[in-house]
PDB file of C-alpha atoms in Angstrom:
ATOM      1  CA  MET A  26     106.140 102.827 156.484  1.00 81.00           C
ATOM      2  CA  GLN A  27     106.593 104.857 159.925  1.00 90.00           C
ATOM      3  CA  GLY A  28     109.634 103.259 160.517  1.00 94.00           C
ATOM      4  CA  LEU A  29     111.379 104.226 157.553  1.00 96.00           C
ATOM      5  CA  LYS A  30     110.285 107.830 157.513  1.00 96.00           C
ATOM      6  CA  GLU A  31     111.695 108.044 161.286  1.00 96.00           C
ATOM      7  CA  ALA A  32     115.107 106.706 160.037  1.00 96.00           C
ATOM      8  CA  ILE A  33     114.914 109.573 157.256  1.00 96.00           C
ATOM      9  CA  ASP A  34     114.091 111.913 159.724  1.00 96.00           C
ATOM     10  CA  ARG A  35     117.132 110.618 162.107  1.00 94.00           C
ATOM     11  CA  THR A  36     119.595 111.756 159.406  1.00 92.00           C
ATOM     12  CA  GLY A  37     118.818 115.386 159.709  1.00 90.00           C
ATOM     13  CA  TYR A  38     119.272 115.360 155.854  1.00 90.00           C
ATOM     14  CA  TYR A  39     116.601 116.977 154.016  1.00 92.00           C
ATOM     15  CA  PRO A  40     113.966 114.603 155.354  1.00 95.00           C
ATOM     16  CA  GLU A  41     110.874 115.919 153.702  1.00 96.00           C
ATOM     17  CA  VAL A  42     112.631 115.965 150.337  1.00 96.00           C
ATOM     18  CA  VAL A  43     113.892 112.889 150.876  1.00 96.00           C
ATOM     19  CA  ALA A  44     111.037 111.084 152.359  1.00 97.00           C
ATOM     20  CA  ASP A  45     108.902 112.736 149.469  1.00 96.00           C
ATOM     21  CA  GLY A  46     111.402 111.221 146.204  1.00 96.00           C
ATOM     22  CA  VAL A  47     111.280 107.749 148.598  1.00 97.00           C
ATOM     23  CA  MET A  48     107.770 107.593 149.121  1.00 97.00           C
ATOM     24  CA  ARG A  49     106.698 108.391 145.880  1.00 97.00           C
ATOM     25  CA  ALA A  50     109.098 105.223 144.268  1.00 97.00           C
ATOM     26  CA  VAL A  51     107.714 103.161 146.792  1.00 97.00           C
ATOM     27  CA  ALA A  52     104.164 104.220 144.920  1.00 96.00           C
ATOM     28  CA  GLY A  53     101.842 102.881 148.244  1.00 95.00           C
ATOM     29  CA  GLU A  54     103.559  99.326 148.263  1.00 97.00           C
ATOM     30  CA  ASP A  55     103.988  98.121 151.558  1.00 97.00           C
ATOM     31  CA  VAL A  56     107.818  98.249 153.148  1.00 97.00           C
ATOM     32  CA  VAL A  57     108.915  95.031 154.015  1.00 97.00           C
ATOM     33  CA  SER A  58     112.374  96.073 154.917  1.00 97.00           C
ATOM     34  CA  PHE A  59     114.833  99.045 154.167  1.00 98.00           C
ATOM     35  CA  PHE A  60     118.157 100.317 155.109  1.00 98.00           C
ATOM     36  CA  VAL A  61     119.089 104.231 155.376  1.00 97.00           C
ATOM     37  CA  HIS A  62     122.734 105.299 155.070  1.00 96.00           C
ATOM     38  CA  HIS A  63     124.100 108.780 155.304  1.00 91.00           C
ATOM     39  CA  GLU A  64     127.534 109.706 153.736  1.00 86.00           C
ATOM     40  CA  PRO A  65     129.247 112.829 153.833  1.00 77.00           C
ATOM     41  CA  THR A  66     131.469 113.483 150.904  1.00 75.00           C
ATOM     42  CA  PHE A  67     134.332 116.049 150.679  1.00 75.00           C
ATOM     43  CA  GLU A  68     134.546 118.396 147.704  1.00 70.00           C
ATOM     44  CA  ARG A  69     137.279 120.671 147.373  1.00 76.00           C
ATOM     45  CA  GLU A  70     136.787 122.577 150.901  1.00 76.00           C
ATOM     46  CA  GLU A  71     133.105 121.980 151.342  1.00 74.00           C
ATOM     47  CA  VAL A  72     131.292 118.906 152.510  1.00 75.00           C
ATOM     48  CA  ARG A  73     128.681 117.382 150.748  1.00 77.00           C
ATOM     49  CA  ARG A  74     126.010 115.252 151.900  1.00 83.00           C
ATOM     50  CA  HIS A  75     124.433 111.979 150.425  1.00 89.00           C
ATOM     51  CA  LEU A  76     121.853 109.751 151.468  1.00 93.00           C
ATOM     52  CA  THR A  77     120.977 106.101 150.081  1.00 96.00           C
ATOM     53  CA  VAL A  78     117.596 104.916 151.146  1.00 97.00           C
ATOM     54  CA  VAL A  79     117.298 101.053 150.040  1.00 98.00           C
ATOM     55  CA  VAL A  80     113.364  99.676 150.316  1.00 98.00           C
ATOM     56  CA  LEU A  81     112.641  96.331 149.934  1.00 98.00           C
ATOM     57  CA  THR A  82     108.710  95.797 149.146  1.00 97.00           C
ATOM     58  CA  PRO A  83     106.842  92.856 148.189  1.00 96.00           C
ATOM     59  CA  SER A  84     107.618  93.179 144.582  1.00 96.00           C
ATOM     60  CA  ARG A  85     110.308  95.817 144.080  1.00 97.00           C
ATOM     61  CA  LEU A  86     113.340  96.970 145.093  1.00 97.00           C
ATOM     62  CA  ILE A  87     113.646 100.613 145.469  1.00 97.00           C
ATOM     63  CA  LEU A  88     117.248 102.712 145.323  1.00 97.00           C
ATOM     64  CA  ALA A  89     117.034 106.266 146.309  1.00 97.00           C
ATOM     65  CA  HIS A  90     119.850 108.507 146.204  1.00 95.00           C
ATOM     66  CA  THR A  91     119.842 112.570 147.195  1.00 94.00           C
ATOM     67  CA  ASP A  92     122.559 114.529 146.722  1.00 90.00           C
ATOM     68  CA  GLU A  93     122.799 118.444 147.169  1.00 87.00           C
ATOM     69  CA  HIS A  94     124.669 120.608 144.948  1.00 83.00           C
ATOM     70  CA  GLU A  95     125.343 124.508 145.216  1.00 82.00           C
ATOM     71  CA  GLY A  96     123.934 126.485 143.019  1.00 84.00           C
ATOM     72  CA  ASP A  97     124.760 126.880 138.772  1.00 86.00           C
ATOM     73  CA  ASP A  98     123.918 128.313 135.847  1.00 89.00           C
ATOM     74  CA  MET A  99     120.867 126.443 135.389  1.00 88.00           C
ATOM     75  CA  LEU A 100     119.795 126.697 139.397  1.00 89.00           C
ATOM     76  CA  PRO A 101     121.333 129.198 140.815  1.00 91.00           C
ATOM     77  CA  ALA A 102     120.056 128.722 144.332  1.00 92.00           C
ATOM     78  CA  PRO A 103     121.803 125.595 146.428  1.00 88.00           C
ATOM     79  CA  TYR A 104     119.788 122.814 145.656  1.00 90.00           C
ATOM     80  CA  THR A 105     119.181 118.924 146.090  1.00 90.00           C
ATOM     81  CA  SER A 106     118.796 116.209 143.561  1.00 93.00           C
ATOM     82  CA  THR A 107     117.227 112.621 144.227  1.00 95.00           C
ATOM     83  CA  SER A 108     117.299 110.039 141.699  1.00 95.00           C
ATOM     84  CA  THR A 109     114.948 106.825 142.371  1.00 96.00           C
ATOM     85  CA  GLU A 110     115.351 103.247 140.457  1.00 95.00           C
ATOM     86  CA  ALA A 111     112.591 100.348 140.921  1.00 95.00           C
ATOM     87  CA  ILE A 112     113.765  96.978 140.407  1.00 95.00           C
ATOM     88  CA  ALA A 113     111.433  93.928 140.231  1.00 94.00           C
ATOM     89  CA  LEU A 114     112.508  91.274 142.378  1.00 95.00           C
ATOM     90  CA  SER A 115     112.674  88.772 139.832  1.00 93.00           C
ATOM     91  CA  SER A 116     114.898  90.949 137.897  1.00 92.00           C
ATOM     92  CA  VAL A 117     117.576  90.552 140.796  1.00 93.00           C
ATOM     93  CA  LYS A 118     120.245  87.808 140.145  1.00 90.00           C
ATOM     94  CA  SER A 119     122.711  88.234 142.899  1.00 89.00           C
ATOM     95  CA  VAL A 120     122.846  89.251 146.352  1.00 93.00           C
ATOM     96  CA  VAL A 121     126.227  89.431 147.748  1.00 93.00           C
ATOM     97  CA  VAL A 122     127.133  89.912 151.547  1.00 96.00           C
ATOM     98  CA  THR A 123     130.604  90.305 152.671  1.00 96.00           C
ATOM     99  CA  ARG A 124     130.910  90.515 156.574  1.00 96.00           C
ATOM    100  CA  MET A 125     134.033  91.521 158.198  1.00 96.00           C
ATOM    101  CA  VAL A 126     134.905  89.991 161.566  1.00 95.00           C
ATOM    102  CA  THR A 127     137.936  90.934 163.445  1.00 93.00           C
ATOM    103  CA  ASN A 128     139.989  88.657 165.788  1.00 92.00           C
ATOM    104  CA  PRO A 129     138.241  85.712 164.085  1.00 91.00           C
ATOM    105  CA  THR A 130     140.498  83.312 166.412  1.00 91.00           C
ATOM    106  CA  ASP A 131     137.851  84.384 169.038  1.00 90.00           C
ATOM    107  CA  GLY A 132     135.562  82.711 167.701  1.00 87.00           C
ATOM    108  CA  PRO A 133     132.172  84.088 166.510  1.00 86.00           C
ATOM    109  CA  THR A 134     131.607  87.894 166.777  1.00 89.00           C
ATOM    110  CA  PRO A 135     129.623  90.577 165.068  1.00 93.00           C
ATOM    111  CA  PRO A 136     130.996  92.069 162.069  1.00 96.00           C
ATOM    112  CA  ALA A 137     132.670  95.355 161.971  1.00 96.00           C
ATOM    113  CA  GLU A 138     132.272  95.919 158.537  1.00 97.00           C
ATOM    114  CA  ALA A 139     129.594  94.846 155.826  1.00 97.00           C
ATOM    115  CA  VAL A 140     129.111  95.141 152.084  1.00 96.00           C
ATOM    116  CA  LEU A 141     125.860  94.148 150.483  1.00 96.00           C
ATOM    117  CA  THR A 142     126.399  94.208 146.511  1.00 92.00           C
ATOM    118  CA  ILE A 143     123.494  93.709 144.533  1.00 93.00           C
ATOM    119  CA  GLY A 144     123.045  92.502 140.864  1.00 89.00           C
ATOM    120  CA  TRP A 145     120.435  92.926 138.302  1.00 88.00           C
ATOM    121  CA  GLY A 146     121.941  93.191 134.721  1.00 78.00           C
ATOM    122  CA  GLY A 147     121.991  97.185 134.511  1.00 68.00           C
ATOM    123  CA  VAL A 148     125.747  97.526 135.283  1.00 62.00           C
ATOM    124  CA  SER A 149     128.339  95.087 134.045  1.00 64.00           C
ATOM    125  CA  ARG A 150     132.090  95.083 134.684  1.00 64.00           C
ATOM    126  CA  LEU A 151     134.646  93.513 132.297  1.00 69.00           C
ATOM    127  CA  ASP A 152     138.348  93.155 134.109  1.00 72.00           C
ATOM    128  CA  LEU A 153     140.902  92.193 131.654  1.00 78.00           C
ATOM    129  CA  GLU A 154     144.227  91.285 132.348  1.00 82.00           C
ATOM    130  CA  PRO A 155     146.678  89.456 129.620  1.00 81.00           C
ATOM    131  CA  ALA A 156     146.661  85.693 130.007  1.00 84.00           C
ATOM    132  CA  THR A 157     150.075  83.448 131.011  1.00 84.00           C
ATOM    133  CA  CYS A 158     150.673  80.369 130.485  1.00 85.00           C
ATOM    134  CA  GLY A 159     152.856  79.728 133.827  1.00 80.00           C
ATOM    135  CA  ASP A 160     156.013  79.226 132.202  1.00 86.00           C
ATOM    136  CA  PRO A 161     158.147  82.328 133.407  1.00 84.00           C
ATOM    137  CA  GLU A 162     160.407  82.382 130.218  1.00 88.00           C
ATOM    138  CA  CYS A 163     157.461  82.283 127.869  1.00 88.00           C
ATOM    139  CA  ASP A 164     157.034  85.512 125.811  1.00 86.00           C
ATOM    140  CA  ALA A 165     154.100  84.006 123.662  1.00 88.00           C
ATOM    141  CA  ASP A 166     150.763  86.291 123.196  1.00 88.00           C
ATOM    142  CA  HIS A 167     148.355  83.961 125.378  1.00 86.00           C
ATOM    143  CA  GLY A 168     145.446  86.331 124.604  1.00 87.00           C
ATOM    144  CA  TYR A 169     143.577  87.904 127.477  1.00 84.00           C
ATOM    145  CA  THR A 170     141.639  86.423 130.699  1.00 82.00           C
ATOM    146  CA  GLY A 171     139.114  88.124 132.643  1.00 78.00           C
ATOM    147  CA  THR A 172     136.210  88.218 134.676  1.00 71.00           C
ATOM    148  CA  MET A 173     132.591  89.761 134.316  1.00 66.00           C
ATOM    149  CA  SER A 174     130.585  90.712 137.067  1.00 63.00           C
ATOM    150  CA  ALA A 175     127.316  92.833 137.819  1.00 59.00           C
ATOM    151  CA  ASP A 176     127.299  95.158 140.436  1.00 61.00           C
ATOM    152  CA  ASP A 177     124.677  97.573 140.014  1.00 84.00           C
ATOM    153  CA  PHE A 178     124.579  98.459 143.697  1.00 90.00           C
ATOM    154  CA  SER A 179     127.250  98.556 146.239  1.00 91.00           C
ATOM    155  CA  ILE A 180     127.326 100.166 149.660  1.00 94.00           C
ATOM    156  CA  ARG A 181     129.401  98.980 152.662  1.00 95.00           C
ATOM    157  CA  VAL A 182     129.111 100.587 156.085  1.00 96.00           C
ATOM    158  CA  SER A 183     131.182 100.230 159.558  1.00 96.00           C
ATOM    159  CA  ALA A 184     130.049 100.259 163.086  1.00 95.00           C
ATOM    160  CA  ALA A 185     133.247 102.368 163.673  1.00 94.00           C
ATOM    161  CA  ALA A 186     132.189 105.036 160.831  1.00 92.00           C
ATOM    162  CA  ASP A 187     128.615 104.412 160.911  1.00 93.00           C
ATOM    163  CA  GLY A 188     127.563 103.870 164.463  1.00 93.00           C
ATOM    164  CA  PRO A 189     126.819 100.199 166.227  1.00 94.00           C
ATOM    165  CA  ASP A 190     123.519  99.754 164.590  1.00 95.00           C
ATOM    166  CA  ALA A 191     124.943 100.554 160.898  1.00 96.00           C
ATOM    167  CA  VAL A 192     126.237  96.738 160.225  1.00 97.00           C
ATOM    168  CA  PRO A 193     123.383  94.665 161.921  1.00 97.00           C
ATOM    169  CA  SER A 194     121.124  96.691 160.103  1.00 97.00           C
ATOM    170  CA  LEU A 195     122.061  96.228 156.734  1.00 98.00           C
ATOM    171  CA  LEU A 196     122.617  92.672 157.422  1.00 98.00           C
ATOM    172  CA  SER A 197     118.944  92.469 158.634  1.00 97.00           C
ATOM    173  CA  PHE A 198     118.337  94.089 155.150  1.00 98.00           C
ATOM    174  CA  ALA A 199     120.345  91.641 152.697  1.00 97.00           C
ATOM    175  CA  GLU A 200     118.781  88.627 154.480  1.00 97.00           C
ATOM    176  CA  SER A 201     115.584  89.967 153.857  1.00 96.00           C
ATOM    177  CA  LEU A 202     116.246  90.788 150.303  1.00 97.00           C
ATOM    178  CA  SER A 203     118.108  87.262 149.544  1.00 95.00           C
ATOM    179  CA  ALA A 204     115.103  85.719 151.092  1.00 94.00           C
ATOM    180  CA  ARG A 205     112.689  87.140 148.387  1.00 93.00           C
ATOM    181  CA  THR A 206     115.183  87.011 145.616  1.00 87.00           C
ATOM    182  CA  HIS A 207     114.741  83.539 143.549  1.00 72.00           C
ATOM    183  CA  SER A 208     114.658  82.267 140.058  1.00 55.00           C
TER     184      SER A 208
END
């Protein structure tokens, strides 16, 4: 738990607010593994910050997202919003890890980028395209073909953008999650 709080503090992004939301979602469970990702975004002429915290407990996967907002009609002062989601590990259906390695002919080297995609059936995407028969002269309607994929959560990090520890940290978290998900 202490390492998680320190990682949140290092981002400098409203650490007390973020830690409060995350700790309430963890609800006293032990923290097995975690990953903290600070991602600034550009909105017109302003920089907005976004923080994602992913926590693995013995029984759950916790996702926390914190964003900052300028004031609006309902809340005139600038504010943050933190959303947390707790997913039972028994519900996790897929853990997809993609590693991007540069100059692969040089042999094994640490990945320069990594993507972690986790699916538990909360969100599904259907990609359709017209089906063909392979005959370039054919103009018959062959219906549609496509793929359906579950990608409830996806995060991509790179050593160049996020620092040298980001990719190994994400891969370590992914390994911990993958080892604890089974049917």
